mmCIF file of C-alpha atoms in Angstrom:
data_model
loop_
_atom_site.group_PDB
_atom_site.id
_atom_site.type_symbol
_atom_site.label_atom_id
_atom_site.label_comp_id
_atom_site.label_asym_id
_atom_site.label_seq_id
_atom_site.Cartn_x
_atom_site.Cartn_y
_atom_site.Cartn_z
ATOM 1 C CA SER A 1 -23.683 -12.030 -9.905
ATOM 2 C CA GLN A 2 -24.619 -11.600 -6.280
ATOM 3 C CA GLN A 3 -22.306 -11.961 -3.349
ATOM 4 C CA GLY A 4 -22.807 -14.774 -0.888
ATOM 5 C CA GLU A 5 -21.946 -14.664 2.768
ATOM 6 C CA GLU A 6 -20.009 -17.582 4.155
ATOM 7 C CA ASP A 7 -20.245 -18.684 7.748
ATOM 8 C CA PRO A 8 -18.281 -19.258 9.890
ATOM 9 C CA GLN A 9 -15.437 -16.973 8.892
ATOM 10 C CA ALA A 10 -12.944 -19.381 10.400
ATOM 11 C CA LEU A 11 -13.108 -23.025 11.363
ATOM 12 C CA SER A 12 -10.471 -25.189 12.997
ATOM 13 C CA ILE A 13 -10.880 -28.951 13.276
ATOM 14 C CA GLN A 14 -8.842 -32.077 13.823
ATOM 15 C CA GLU A 15 -7.924 -34.323 10.945
ATOM 16 C CA GLY A 16 -10.609 -36.936 10.402
ATOM 17 C CA GLU A 17 -13.433 -34.735 11.624
ATOM 18 C CA ASN A 18 -16.119 -33.335 9.370
ATOM 19 C CA ALA A 19 -16.202 -29.678 8.419
ATOM 20 C CA THR A 20 -19.389 -27.816 7.634
ATOM 21 C CA MET A 21 -19.590 -24.323 6.244
ATOM 22 C CA ASN A 22 -22.584 -22.357 5.115
ATOM 23 C CA CYS A 23 -23.446 -19.818 2.478
ATOM 24 C CA SER A 24 -26.393 -17.457 2.488
ATOM 25 C CA TYR A 25 -27.578 -15.283 -0.356
ATOM 26 C CA LYS A 26 -30.316 -12.772 -0.984
ATOM 27 C CA THR A 27 -31.990 -13.203 -4.356
ATOM 28 C CA SER A 28 -33.046 -16.211 -6.402
ATOM 29 C CA ILE A 29 -30.366 -18.142 -8.221
ATOM 30 C CA ASN A 30 -29.908 -20.515 -11.129
ATOM 31 C CA ASN A 31 -27.103 -22.413 -9.528
ATOM 32 C CA LEU A 32 -24.542 -22.131 -6.777
ATOM 33 C CA GLN A 33 -20.897 -23.054 -6.818
ATOM 34 C CA TRP A 34 -18.290 -23.697 -4.182
ATOM 35 C CA TYR A 35 -14.643 -22.846 -4.716
ATOM 36 C CA ARG A 36 -11.512 -23.601 -2.735
ATOM 37 C CA GLN A 37 -8.472 -21.365 -2.494
ATOM 38 C CA ASN A 38 -5.249 -22.616 -1.027
ATOM 39 C CA SER A 39 -3.040 -19.945 0.464
ATOM 40 C CA GLY A 40 -1.414 -17.872 -2.244
ATOM 41 C CA ARG A 41 -3.109 -19.744 -5.046
ATOM 42 C CA GLY A 42 -5.990 -19.287 -7.455
ATOM 43 C CA LEU A 43 -9.497 -20.584 -6.971
ATOM 44 C CA VAL A 44 -10.414 -24.144 -7.777
ATOM 45 C CA HIS A 45 -13.980 -25.032 -8.661
ATOM 46 C CA LEU A 46 -15.256 -27.773 -6.359
ATOM 47 C CA ILE A 47 -18.884 -28.399 -7.108
ATOM 48 C CA LEU A 48 -21.940 -26.854 -8.718
ATOM 49 C CA ILE A 49 -25.492 -27.392 -7.545
ATOM 50 C CA ARG A 50 -28.462 -26.276 -9.592
ATOM 51 C CA SER A 51 -31.481 -24.528 -8.159
ATOM 52 C CA ASN A 52 -33.669 -27.586 -8.727
ATOM 53 C CA GLU A 53 -31.281 -29.847 -6.826
ATOM 54 C CA ARG A 54 -31.291 -30.269 -3.076
ATOM 55 C CA GLU A 55 -28.146 -32.267 -2.540
ATOM 56 C CA LYS A 56 -25.069 -33.215 -4.469
ATOM 57 C CA HIS A 57 -22.028 -35.321 -3.719
ATOM 58 C CA SER A 58 -18.510 -35.327 -5.071
ATOM 59 C CA GLY A 59 -16.051 -37.583 -3.300
ATOM 60 C CA ARG A 60 -15.797 -36.364 0.290
ATOM 61 C CA LEU A 61 -17.829 -33.274 -0.495
ATOM 62 C CA ARG A 62 -21.533 -32.960 0.103
ATOM 63 C CA VAL A 63 -23.411 -29.831 -0.846
ATOM 64 C CA THR A 64 -26.986 -29.020 0.038
ATOM 65 C CA LEU A 65 -29.152 -26.224 -1.236
ATOM 66 C CA ASP A 66 -32.280 -24.842 0.371
ATOM 67 C CA THR A 67 -33.738 -22.258 -1.961
ATOM 68 C CA SER A 68 -36.543 -21.441 0.454
ATOM 69 C CA LYS A 69 -33.965 -20.346 3.014
ATOM 70 C CA LYS A 70 -31.572 -19.041 0.390
ATOM 71 C CA SER A 71 -28.747 -21.011 1.848
ATOM 72 C CA SER A 72 -26.287 -23.741 0.983
ATOM 73 C CA SER A 73 -23.927 -25.836 3.018
ATOM 74 C CA LEU A 74 -20.691 -27.560 2.146
ATOM 75 C CA LEU A 75 -19.720 -30.604 4.157
ATOM 76 C CA ILE A 76 -16.250 -32.066 3.929
ATOM 77 C CA THR A 77 -16.136 -35.498 5.496
ATOM 78 C CA ALA A 78 -13.084 -37.143 7.029
ATOM 79 C CA SER A 79 -11.058 -33.976 6.628
ATOM 80 C CA ARG A 80 -7.367 -34.014 5.841
ATOM 81 C CA ALA A 81 -4.613 -31.502 6.414
ATOM 82 C CA ALA A 82 -4.639 -30.877 2.666
ATOM 83 C CA ASP A 83 -8.196 -29.547 2.978
ATOM 84 C CA THR A 84 -6.812 -26.509 4.800
ATOM 85 C CA ALA A 85 -7.877 -23.620 2.597
ATOM 86 C CA SER A 86 -10.433 -20.869 2.208
ATOM 87 C CA TYR A 87 -13.787 -21.812 0.787
ATOM 88 C CA PHE A 88 -16.073 -19.496 -1.137
ATOM 89 C CA CYS A 89 -19.553 -19.793 -2.549
ATOM 90 C CA ALA A 90 -20.602 -18.004 -5.713
ATOM 91 C CA MET A 91 -23.790 -17.638 -7.661
ATOM 92 C CA PRO A 92 -23.136 -17.111 -11.355
ATOM 93 C CA SER A 93 -25.431 -15.086 -13.532
ATOM 94 C CA GLY A 94 -24.839 -15.268 -17.248
ATOM 95 C CA ASN A 95 -21.407 -14.064 -18.219
ATOM 96 C CA THR A 96 -21.139 -11.531 -15.429
ATOM 97 C CA PRO A 97 -18.100 -11.914 -13.184
ATOM 98 C CA LEU A 98 -18.390 -13.865 -9.973
ATOM 99 C CA VAL A 99 -18.499 -11.867 -6.782
ATOM 100 C CA PHE A 100 -17.079 -13.325 -3.603
ATOM 101 C CA GLY A 101 -17.624 -12.890 0.091
ATOM 102 C CA LYS A 102 -14.946 -13.243 2.731
ATOM 103 C CA GLY A 103 -15.088 -17.004 2.644
ATOM 104 C CA THR A 104 -14.554 -19.573 5.360
ATOM 105 C CA ARG A 105 -10.966 -20.215 6.385
ATOM 106 C CA LEU A 106 -10.677 -23.875 7.266
ATOM 107 C CA SER A 107 -7.728 -25.181 9.224
ATOM 108 C CA VAL A 108 -7.367 -28.934 9.554
ATOM 109 C CA ILE A 109 -4.902 -29.869 12.249
ATOM 110 C CA ALA A 110 -2.993 -33.101 11.851
ATOM 111 C CA GLY B 1 -9.699 -29.643 -19.174
ATOM 112 C CA ALA B 2 -9.689 -25.916 -19.699
ATOM 113 C CA VAL B 3 -6.908 -24.075 -17.948
ATOM 114 C CA VAL B 4 -6.104 -20.461 -17.374
ATOM 115 C CA SER B 5 -2.471 -19.565 -16.827
ATOM 116 C CA GLN B 6 -0.813 -16.460 -15.468
ATOM 117 C CA HIS B 7 2.701 -15.166 -15.844
ATOM 118 C CA PRO B 8 4.644 -14.383 -13.837
ATOM 119 C CA SER B 9 3.561 -16.231 -10.737
ATOM 120 C CA TRP B 10 5.378 -13.727 -8.573
ATOM 121 C CA VAL B 11 7.234 -10.504 -9.145
ATOM 122 C CA ILE B 12 9.173 -8.083 -6.995
ATOM 123 C CA CYS B 13 9.768 -4.610 -8.330
ATOM 124 C CA LYS B 14 10.966 -1.220 -7.229
ATOM 125 C CA SER B 15 8.543 1.581 -6.578
ATOM 126 C CA GLY B 16 7.831 3.575 -9.714
ATOM 127 C CA THR B 17 8.325 0.782 -12.192
ATOM 128 C CA SER B 18 5.616 -0.844 -14.281
ATOM 129 C CA VAL B 19 4.735 -4.490 -14.142
ATOM 130 C CA LYS B 20 2.888 -6.522 -16.761
ATOM 131 C CA ILE B 21 0.897 -9.618 -15.845
ATOM 132 C CA GLU B 22 -0.319 -11.999 -18.515
ATOM 133 C CA CYS B 23 -3.445 -14.128 -18.393
ATOM 134 C CA ARG B 24 -3.925 -16.844 -20.982
ATOM 135 C CA SER B 25 -6.697 -19.272 -21.688
ATOM 136 C CA LEU B 26 -4.864 -22.393 -22.808
ATOM 137 C CA ASP B 27 -7.348 -24.505 -24.713
ATOM 138 C CA PHE B 28 -10.370 -22.331 -25.153
ATOM 139 C CA GLN B 29 -11.131 -18.871 -26.421
ATOM 140 C CA ALA B 30 -12.147 -16.127 -24.047
ATOM 141 C CA THR B 31 -13.586 -12.936 -25.438
ATOM 142 C CA THR B 32 -13.938 -11.767 -21.873
ATOM 143 C CA MET B 33 -11.598 -12.120 -18.942
ATOM 144 C CA PHE B 34 -11.869 -10.783 -15.426
ATOM 145 C CA TRP B 35 -9.156 -9.349 -13.211
ATOM 146 C CA TYR B 36 -9.374 -9.575 -9.443
ATOM 147 C CA ARG B 37 -7.160 -8.309 -6.649
ATOM 148 C CA GLN B 38 -6.849 -9.942 -3.273
ATOM 149 C CA PHE B 39 -5.185 -8.494 -0.194
ATOM 150 C CA PRO B 40 -4.019 -10.821 2.594
ATOM 151 C CA LYS B 41 -6.858 -12.609 4.318
ATOM 152 C CA GLN B 42 -9.383 -10.711 2.251
ATOM 153 C CA SER B 43 -11.729 -11.802 -0.467
ATOM 154 C CA LEU B 44 -11.220 -11.377 -4.172
ATOM 155 C CA MET B 45 -12.269 -7.965 -5.367
ATOM 156 C CA LEU B 46 -13.197 -7.533 -9.002
ATOM 157 C CA MET B 47 -11.070 -4.847 -10.614
ATOM 158 C CA ALA B 48 -12.096 -4.893 -14.247
ATOM 159 C CA THR B 49 -13.544 -6.814 -17.132
ATOM 160 C CA SER B 50 -11.249 -7.265 -20.101
ATOM 161 C CA ASN B 51 -12.961 -7.383 -23.493
ATOM 162 C CA GLU B 52 -11.279 -8.649 -26.638
ATOM 163 C CA GLY B 53 -11.230 -5.950 -29.272
ATOM 164 C CA SER B 54 -12.652 -3.214 -27.079
ATOM 165 C CA LYS B 55 -11.902 -1.211 -23.975
ATOM 166 C CA ALA B 56 -11.921 -2.774 -20.570
ATOM 167 C CA THR B 57 -14.595 -1.831 -18.084
ATOM 168 C CA TYR B 58 -13.391 -0.938 -14.627
ATOM 169 C CA GLU B 59 -15.085 -1.285 -11.277
ATOM 170 C CA GLN B 60 -15.747 1.784 -9.232
ATOM 171 C CA GLY B 61 -12.642 3.035 -7.496
ATOM 172 C CA VAL B 62 -10.182 1.293 -9.810
ATOM 173 C CA GLU B 63 -7.982 3.738 -11.719
ATOM 174 C CA LYS B 64 -7.944 2.816 -15.388
ATOM 175 C CA ASP B 65 -4.774 4.808 -15.997
ATOM 176 C CA LYS B 66 -3.080 2.957 -13.187
ATOM 177 C CA PHE B 67 -4.146 -0.513 -14.215
ATOM 178 C CA LEU B 68 -3.899 -0.802 -17.971
ATOM 179 C CA ILE B 69 -5.689 -3.739 -19.505
ATOM 180 C CA ASN B 70 -5.169 -4.999 -23.024
ATOM 181 C CA HIS B 71 -7.082 -7.945 -24.455
ATOM 182 C CA ALA B 72 -4.909 -8.538 -27.496
ATOM 183 C CA SER B 73 -6.327 -11.843 -28.655
ATOM 184 C CA LEU B 74 -8.968 -14.407 -27.854
ATOM 185 C CA THR B 75 -6.573 -16.158 -25.493
ATOM 186 C CA LEU B 76 -4.557 -13.360 -23.907
ATOM 187 C CA SER B 77 -5.303 -10.479 -21.604
ATOM 188 C CA THR B 78 -2.625 -8.393 -19.911
ATOM 189 C CA LEU B 79 -2.778 -6.202 -16.845
ATOM 190 C CA THR B 80 -0.079 -3.575 -16.473
ATOM 191 C CA VAL B 81 0.369 -1.923 -13.120
ATOM 192 C CA THR B 82 1.917 1.397 -14.001
ATOM 193 C CA SER B 83 4.210 3.306 -11.674
ATOM 194 C CA ALA B 84 3.717 0.701 -9.012
ATOM 195 C CA HIS B 85 3.822 1.693 -5.362
ATOM 196 C CA PRO B 86 3.956 -0.424 -2.211
ATOM 197 C CA GLU B 87 0.192 -0.123 -1.752
ATOM 198 C CA ASP B 88 -0.234 -1.942 -5.076
ATOM 199 C CA SER B 89 1.374 -5.006 -3.560
ATOM 200 C CA SER B 90 -1.275 -7.678 -3.745
ATOM 201 C CA PHE B 91 -2.297 -10.967 -5.268
ATOM 202 C CA TYR B 92 -3.745 -10.525 -8.745
ATOM 203 C CA ILE B 93 -5.948 -13.246 -10.199
ATOM 204 C CA CYS B 94 -7.535 -13.462 -13.614
ATOM 205 C CA SER B 95 -10.392 -15.641 -14.739
ATOM 206 C CA ALA B 96 -12.124 -16.523 -17.963
ATOM 207 C CA PRO B 97 -15.748 -17.536 -18.420
ATOM 208 C CA SER B 98 -16.476 -21.072 -19.468
ATOM 209 C CA LYS B 99 -19.731 -22.748 -20.335
ATOM 210 C CA VAL B 100 -18.779 -25.670 -18.140
ATOM 211 C CA VAL B 101 -18.082 -24.159 -14.726
ATOM 212 C CA THR B 102 -18.800 -20.509 -15.374
ATOM 213 C CA GLN B 103 -15.304 -19.232 -14.628
ATOM 214 C CA TYR B 104 -11.860 -20.778 -14.655
ATOM 215 C CA PHE B 105 -9.353 -18.985 -12.474
ATOM 216 C CA GLY B 106 -5.671 -18.519 -13.043
ATOM 217 C CA PRO B 107 -3.161 -19.432 -10.325
ATOM 218 C CA GLY B 108 -2.566 -15.798 -9.454
ATOM 219 C CA THR B 109 0.395 -13.430 -9.487
ATOM 220 C CA ARG B 110 1.945 -12.183 -6.282
ATOM 221 C CA LEU B 111 3.179 -8.600 -6.736
ATOM 222 C CA THR B 112 5.486 -7.060 -4.182
ATOM 223 C CA VAL B 113 6.511 -3.456 -4.660
ATOM 224 C CA LEU B 114 9.492 -2.331 -2.627
#
């Protein structure tokens, strides 16, 4: 699996605002996933978007994928304090282990 | 849904002792499991791939004699940190591949070596 690069590295917003984070990668993919990690916890799978999809929604999450730019964005709408976490993108390839970048550390201030 | 568990969730040990961390897939079989290490405010770094019935494969720079991996069954992999030292203090996370979401991650084990 290839490593994605999340941007920004850190993001601080007020509760209720939207949070947008981006992921860029280098080579073609089959699908892209976003994970969340709360401090001191394991990773939780949030959403998967396939290479032939451009946008996907799950609750307050909206993910876009632009394969021509090799980039994806994760939008969290109406953020809550509980959304405070680190967010990682990953691009699986077969049964090879996922490789992670530094992630985006999101802080939602109540 | 599928769940991966780890035990213990946290452990504090004295320098020089060995610590065993268990990773279990609870309702699915995993012939392969992955072990990651994460230092504070850093990303997850893959340490090794655990293979049921065969030797683990280690990433470059990871000492196989230091981090012993045993994949005893289709639902259990263990990581033993031998002769632990303070620099081994870290957050260890395992994961198991799944056809549904590619990898399920355990909740992690916080190791502190005094």
